[in-house]
Amino acid sequence: GAVVSQHPSWVICKSGTSVKIECRSLDFQATTMFWYRQFPKQSLMLMATSNEGSKATYEQGVEKDKFLINHASLTLSTLTVTSAHPEDSSFYICSAFRLAGAQTQYFGPGTRLLVL
Amino acid sequence: AQSVAQPEDQVNVAEGNPLTVKCTYSVSGNPYLFWYVQYPNRGLQFLLKYITGDNLVKGSYGFEAEFNKSQTSFHLKKPSALVSDSALYFCAVRDFNSGSARQLTFGSGTQLTVLP
């Protein structure tokens, strides 16, 4: 089946630092990847849509200068949380859209970010 | 606009009994419908999808779902629940006619607890 990986799986950082999260589709090419944020016991909130070779599309209310997205290849998208603050602590999940096989999104295992 | 409703935050069922997790949707065109399962501190795992064809869709781990167009529902079912089925379940929808917009809209999630 389609596999999506995320790295790191968890990270603890000091307030004011930047954190980069990688999302990779391991066995398929993904022209589109999505970044979600999930608060405890809540649903996934779409942050942005990452398109290979072009700028990401951000959802309303998501600061593009704070959450930098780069989709440099067909198998890799990165999310950088710049100048992280405690309120950025959350569970971040990426997904990759697999066009072949009837358009299913496959999700990474998530990255737990804790900003102290 | 597309939306998904999962009316039950919590579903409890005894092991060996049948289970149902409810989902209703709203889209302007034809729906793509998905069920995902999330275990604690993990990403989402794909269970099954409805794109077209038979209204009864069979997926992973013995789960199935029935697409009902008149009731705009896509309830998840399993004939005999296992304790290991205990997890958070998300229903998601995408409008078939949404063109290049590929993002899913998720329901709020239903916590399923199977009691031994």
Short mmCIF file of C-alpha atoms in Angstrom, two decimals:
data_model
loop_
_atom_site.label_atom_id
_atom_site.label_comp_id
_atom_site.label_asym_id
_atom_site.label_seq_id
_atom_site.Cartn_x
_atom_site.Cartn_y
_atom_site.Cartn_z
CA GLY A 1 0.00 0.00 0.00
CA ALA A 2 0.91 3.64 -0.20
CA VAL A 3 3.23 4.80 2.57
CA VAL A 4 3.79 8.32 3.82
CA SER A 5 6.47 9.06 6.38
CA GLN A 6 7.04 12.07 8.61
CA HIS A 7 10.18 13.16 10.38
CA PRO A 8 10.63 13.81 13.20
CA SER A 9 7.85 11.97 15.01
CA TRP A 10 8.15 14.32 17.94
CA VAL A 11 10.12 17.44 18.73
CA ILE A 12 10.58 19.69 21.73
CA CYS A 13 11.99 23.14 21.16
CA LYS A 14 12.46 26.46 22.88
CA SER A 15 10.23 29.39 22.13
CA GLY A 16 11.60 31.48 19.28
CA THR A 17 13.31 28.68 17.43
CA SER A 18 12.27 27.23 14.07
CA VAL A 19 11.30 23.64 13.47
CA LYS A 20 11.23 21.79 10.17
CA ILE A 21 8.97 18.79 9.60
CA GLU A 22 9.45 16.54 6.57
CA CYS A 23 6.75 14.59 4.79
CA ARG A 24 7.71 11.94 2.26
CA SER A 25 5.69 9.69 0.02
CA LEU A 26 7.79 6.55 -0.03
CA ASP A 27 6.36 4.47 -2.86
CA PHE A 28 4.45 6.90 -5.04
CA GLN A 29 4.73 10.36 -6.46
CA ALA A 30 2.58 13.06 -4.99
CA THR A 31 2.04 16.28 -6.87
CA THR A 32 -0.15 17.46 -4.03
CA MET A 33 0.42 17.14 -0.32
CA PHE A 34 -1.61 18.55 2.54
CA TRP A 35 -0.64 19.78 5.97
CA TYR A 36 -3.07 19.44 8.86
CA ARG A 37 -3.05 20.44 12.46
CA GLN A 38 -4.91 18.50 15.12
CA PHE A 39 -5.67 19.57 18.66
CA PRO A 40 -6.38 16.98 21.34
CA LYS A 41 -9.62 15.09 20.75
CA GLN A 42 -10.47 17.26 17.78
CA SER A 43 -10.69 16.79 14.07
CA LEU A 44 -8.03 17.66 11.54
CA MET A 45 -7.78 21.26 10.47
CA LEU A 46 -6.38 21.80 7.01
CA MET A 47 -3.58 24.34 7.11
CA ALA A 48 -2.35 24.39 3.54
CA THR A 49 -2.15 22.57 0.26
CA SER A 50 1.33 22.00 -1.04
CA ASN A 51 1.82 21.70 -4.78
CA GLU A 52 5.06 20.47 -6.28
CA GLY A 53 6.96 23.24 -7.98
CA SER A 54 4.62 26.04 -6.98
CA LYS A 55 3.58 28.06 -3.97
CA ALA A 56 1.44 26.50 -1.31
CA THR A 57 -2.18 27.48 -0.88
CA TYR A 58 -2.98 28.45 2.68
CA GLU A 59 -6.34 28.19 4.39
CA GLN A 60 -7.92 31.27 5.84
CA GLY A 61 -6.39 32.25 9.13
CA VAL A 62 -3.11 30.36 8.62
CA GLU A 63 -0.08 32.64 8.53
CA LYS A 64 2.03 31.76 5.52
CA ASP A 65 5.07 33.55 6.92
CA LYS A 66 4.88 31.51 10.09
CA PHE A 67 4.22 28.15 8.50
CA LEU A 68 6.57 27.90 5.55
CA ILE A 69 5.86 25.11 3.11
CA ASN A 70 8.22 23.83 0.45
CA HIS A 71 7.32 21.07 -2.00
CA ALA A 72 10.60 20.70 -3.83
CA SER A 73 10.07 17.25 -5.32
CA LEU A 74 7.32 14.80 -6.11
CA THR A 75 8.04 12.86 -2.92
CA LEU A 76 8.93 15.52 -0.36
CA SER A 77 7.16 18.43 1.27
CA THR A 78 8.44 20.32 4.30
CA LEU A 79 6.66 22.45 6.86
CA THR A 80 8.77 24.91 8.83
CA VAL A 81 7.27 26.48 11.92
CA THR A 82 9.19 29.73 12.25
CA SER A 83 9.77 31.47 15.57
CA ALA A 84 7.71 28.87 17.35
CA HIS A 85 5.66 29.79 20.39
CA PRO A 86 3.89 27.62 22.95
CA GLU A 87 0.57 28.11 21.17
CA ASP A 88 2.08 26.37 18.14
CA SER A 89 2.33 23.16 20.15
CA SER A 90 0.17 20.64 18.38
CA PHE A 91 0.06 17.45 16.37
CA TYR A 92 0.93 18.09 12.74
CA ILE A 93 -0.09 15.57 10.12
CA CYS A 94 0.71 15.53 6.44
CA SER A 95 -0.99 13.62 3.70
CA ALA A 96 -0.11 12.86 0.11
CA PHE A 97 -2.63 12.68 -2.64
CA ARG A 98 -2.26 9.61 -4.77
CA LEU A 99 -3.83 10.24 -8.14
CA ALA A 100 -3.43 6.66 -9.33
CA GLY A 101 -5.80 4.33 -7.53
CA ALA A 102 -8.93 6.46 -7.37
CA GLN A 103 -7.74 9.55 -5.67
CA THR A 104 -7.06 8.60 -2.11
CA GLN A 105 -5.15 10.63 0.43
CA TYR A 106 -2.62 8.73 2.50
CA PHE A 107 -1.55 10.14 5.81
CA GLY A 108 1.74 10.30 7.60
CA PRO A 109 2.06 9.18 11.22
CA GLY A 110 2.13 12.75 12.50
CA THR A 111 4.63 14.95 14.33
CA ARG A 112 4.07 16.02 17.90
CA LEU A 113 5.50 19.51 18.48
CA LEU A 114 5.97 20.90 21.97
CA VAL A 115 7.23 24.44 22.28
CA LEU A 116 8.49 25.38 25.73
CA ALA B 1 -19.16 24.02 0.04
CA GLN B 2 -18.81 20.52 1.39
CA SER B 3 -19.37 19.36 4.95
CA VAL B 4 -19.48 16.21 7.02
CA ALA B 5 -21.36 15.48 10.22
CA GLN B 6 -20.60 12.74 12.69
CA PRO B 7 -23.43 13.11 15.18
CA GLU B 8 -21.92 10.91 17.88
CA ASP B 9 -18.79 11.92 19.75
CA GLN B 10 -18.63 8.55 21.46
CA VAL B 11 -19.89 5.07 20.62
CA ASN B 12 -19.61 2.18 23.05
CA VAL B 13 -20.25 -1.40 22.04
CA ALA B 14 -19.60 -4.79 23.57
CA GLU B 15 -17.05 -7.05 21.95
CA GLY B 16 -18.69 -9.40 19.46
CA ASN B 17 -21.65 -7.11 18.87
CA PRO B 18 -22.21 -5.25 15.61
CA LEU B 19 -21.08 -1.63 15.49
CA THR B 20 -22.21 1.40 13.52
CA VAL B 21 -20.52 4.78 13.33
CA LYS B 22 -22.70 7.37 11.66
CA CYS B 23 -21.77 9.91 9.02
CA THR B 24 -23.81 12.28 6.88
CA TYR B 25 -22.45 14.60 4.25
CA SER B 26 -23.28 17.58 2.10
CA VAL B 27 -21.74 18.38 -1.28
CA SER B 28 -22.94 20.30 -4.28
CA GLY B 29 -21.99 17.56 -6.72
CA ASN B 30 -21.25 13.86 -6.48
CA PRO B 31 -19.31 12.79 -3.41
CA TYR B 32 -16.14 10.87 -2.85
CA LEU B 33 -16.49 9.45 0.67
CA PHE B 34 -13.82 8.06 2.96
CA TRP B 35 -13.40 6.53 6.38
CA TYR B 36 -10.16 6.80 8.30
CA VAL B 37 -9.15 5.45 11.70
CA GLN B 38 -6.72 7.07 14.11
CA TYR B 39 -5.02 5.35 17.00
CA PRO B 40 -3.55 7.45 19.85
CA ASN B 41 -0.64 9.66 18.78
CA ARG B 42 -0.75 8.25 15.28
CA GLY B 43 -1.71 9.53 11.87
CA LEU B 44 -4.82 8.48 10.02
CA GLN B 45 -5.12 5.06 8.43
CA PHE B 46 -7.29 4.63 5.38
CA LEU B 47 -10.15 2.16 5.89
CA LEU B 48 -12.35 2.40 2.83
CA LYS B 49 -13.78 4.70 0.22
CA TYR B 50 -16.79 5.16 -2.00
CA ILE B 51 -16.18 6.62 -5.43
CA THR B 52 -18.81 5.02 -7.62
CA GLY B 53 -20.44 1.63 -8.16
CA ASP B 54 -21.87 -0.60 -5.46
CA ASN B 55 -23.34 1.25 -2.54
CA LEU B 56 -21.88 -1.26 -0.09
CA VAL B 57 -18.15 -0.80 0.20
CA LYS B 58 -15.89 -3.27 1.96
CA GLY B 59 -12.63 -2.15 3.48
CA SER B 60 -9.83 -3.07 5.83
CA TYR B 61 -10.15 -5.05 9.07
CA GLY B 62 -13.67 -6.28 8.28
CA PHE B 63 -15.23 -2.83 8.09
CA GLU B 64 -17.80 -1.85 5.52
CA ALA B 65 -19.85 1.21 4.76
CA GLU B 66 -23.06 1.82 2.89
CA PHE B 67 -23.53 4.82 0.66
CA ASN B 68 -27.10 6.08 0.78
CA LYS B 69 -27.65 8.92 -1.63
CA SER B 70 -31.21 9.73 -0.59
CA GLN B 71 -30.20 10.07 3.04
CA THR B 72 -26.78 11.54 2.21
CA SER B 73 -25.23 9.06 4.61
CA PHE B 74 -22.16 6.85 4.66
CA HIS B 75 -22.32 4.90 7.91
CA LEU B 76 -19.42 2.68 8.92
CA LYS B 77 -20.29 -0.82 10.08
CA LYS B 78 -18.73 -4.02 11.30
CA PRO B 79 -20.66 -7.22 12.08
CA SER B 80 -18.61 -8.19 15.12
CA ALA B 81 -16.55 -5.64 17.04
CA LEU B 82 -13.13 -6.33 18.51
CA VAL B 83 -11.49 -4.60 21.45
CA SER B 84 -8.68 -3.65 19.08
CA ASP B 85 -11.18 -1.65 17.01
CA SER B 86 -11.25 0.94 19.77
CA ALA B 87 -9.99 4.14 18.17
CA LEU B 88 -11.02 7.49 16.75
CA TYR B 89 -12.88 7.29 13.44
CA PHE B 90 -13.16 10.06 10.89
CA CYS B 91 -15.50 10.34 7.96
CA ALA B 92 -14.39 12.59 5.10
CA VAL B 93 -15.85 13.86 1.86
CA ARG B 94 -14.63 15.43 -1.32
CA ASP B 95 -16.81 16.82 -4.06
CA PHE B 96 -16.25 14.87 -7.28
CA ASN B 97 -16.87 18.06 -9.20
CA SER B 98 -14.36 20.12 -7.25
CA GLY B 99 -11.88 20.02 -10.10
CA SER B 100 -8.36 20.76 -9.02
CA ALA B 101 -9.29 21.21 -5.37
CA ARG B 102 -8.45 17.88 -3.84
CA GLN B 103 -8.73 18.54 -0.16
CA LEU B 104 -10.94 16.46 2.03
CA THR B 105 -13.37 17.83 4.56
CA PHE B 106 -13.38 15.81 7.76
CA GLY B 107 -16.06 15.16 10.30
CA SER B 108 -15.43 15.88 13.95
CA GLY B 109 -14.58 12.28 14.71
CA THR B 110 -16.23 9.52 16.71
CA GLN B 111 -14.43 7.75 19.52
CA LEU B 112 -15.30 4.07 19.38
CA THR B 113 -14.80 2.02 22.51
CA VAL B 114 -15.28 -1.72 22.35
CA LEU B 115 -15.80 -3.19 25.79
CA PRO B 116 -14.47 -6.69 26.55
#
